[in-house]
């Protein structure tokens, strides 16, 4: 199942892996559920910070990308 859900970013932790910056995100959805996600640079908008509202693309109940609404 693929879809989008609104969420708020509660934490963003960038880290370097073989010269590429990846991101560990903590998200809280509008229904109160939380989820963490480890995403590559292609799946995270530039300048993402804690407190930002985002649309999370979900596949099989896993976050696969985030974008600003």
CSV table of C-alpha atoms in Angstrom, one decimal:
chain,number,residue,atom,x,y,z
A,1,UNK,CA,0.0,0.0,0.0
A,2,UNK,CA,1.4,3.4,-1.0
A,3,UNK,CA,0.1,6.7,0.3
A,4,UNK,CA,0.9,10.0,2.0
A,5,UNK,CA,0.4,11.1,5.6
A,6,UNK,CA,0.9,14.5,7.3
A,7,UNK,CA,3.5,14.5,10.0
A,8,UNK,CA,5.7,16.8,12.1
A,9,UNK,CA,9.4,16.2,12.2
A,10,UNK,CA,10.6,16.0,15.8
A,11,UNK,CA,14.3,15.3,15.2
A,12,UNK,CA,16.7,15.3,12.2
A,13,UNK,CA,20.1,13.7,12.6
A,14,UNK,CA,22.3,13.8,9.5
A,15,UNK,CA,25.2,11.3,9.2
A,16,UNK,CA,27.9,10.6,6.6
A,17,UNK,CA,28.1,7.1,5.1
A,18,UNK,CA,30.8,6.6,2.4
A,19,UNK,CA,30.7,10.3,1.5
A,20,UNK,CA,26.9,10.6,1.3
A,21,UNK,CA,24.8,12.3,3.8
A,22,UNK,CA,21.9,10.3,5.1
A,23,UNK,CA,19.2,11.3,7.7
A,24,UNK,CA,17.7,9.7,10.7
A,25,UNK,CA,14.3,11.3,11.2
A,26,UNK,CA,11.8,11.1,14.0
A,27,UNK,CA,8.2,11.8,12.9
A,28,UNK,CA,4.9,12.2,14.7
A,29,UNK,CA,1.8,11.8,12.6
A,30,UNK,CA,-1.5,13.7,13.1
A,31,UNK,CA,-3.1,10.6,14.7
A,32,UNK,CA,-0.3,10.7,17.4
A,33,UNK,CA,1.6,7.7,16.1
A,34,UNK,CA,5.4,8.0,15.9
A,35,UNK,CA,7.9,6.5,13.5
A,36,UNK,CA,11.6,6.8,12.8
A,37,UNK,CA,13.1,6.7,9.3
A,38,UNK,CA,16.6,6.5,7.8
A,39,UNK,CA,16.4,8.2,4.4
A,40,UNK,CA,18.9,9.1,1.7
A,41,UNK,CA,19.5,12.7,0.5
A,42,UNK,CA,17.1,12.2,-2.5
A,43,UNK,CA,14.2,11.6,-0.1
A,44,UNK,CA,14.7,14.6,2.3
A,45,UNK,CA,14.2,18.3,1.4
A,46,UNK,CA,17.1,20.6,1.9
A,47,UNK,CA,17.2,22.4,5.2
A,48,UNK,CA,14.7,20.1,7.0
A,49,UNK,CA,14.5,20.9,10.7
A,50,UNK,CA,12.7,19.7,13.8
A,51,UNK,CA,9.2,21.3,13.9
A,52,UNK,CA,8.7,21.3,10.2
A,53,UNK,CA,5.4,20.0,8.9
A,54,UNK,CA,5.8,17.4,6.1
A,55,UNK,CA,4.0,15.0,3.8
A,56,UNK,CA,5.4,11.5,4.3
A,57,UNK,CA,5.2,9.0,1.4
A,58,UNK,CA,4.5,5.6,2.9
A,59,UNK,CA,5.0,2.2,1.3
A,60,UNK,CA,4.1,-0.9,3.3
A,61,UNK,CA,3.8,1.2,6.4
A,62,UNK,CA,7.3,2.5,6.1
A,63,UNK,CA,8.4,6.1,5.4
A,64,UNK,CA,10.2,6.2,2.1
A,65,UNK,CA,10.4,10.0,1.5
A,66,UNK,CA,9.3,13.3,3.0
A,67,UNK,CA,8.4,16.6,1.3
A,68,UNK,CA,7.1,19.9,2.3
A,69,UNK,CA,3.4,20.5,1.6
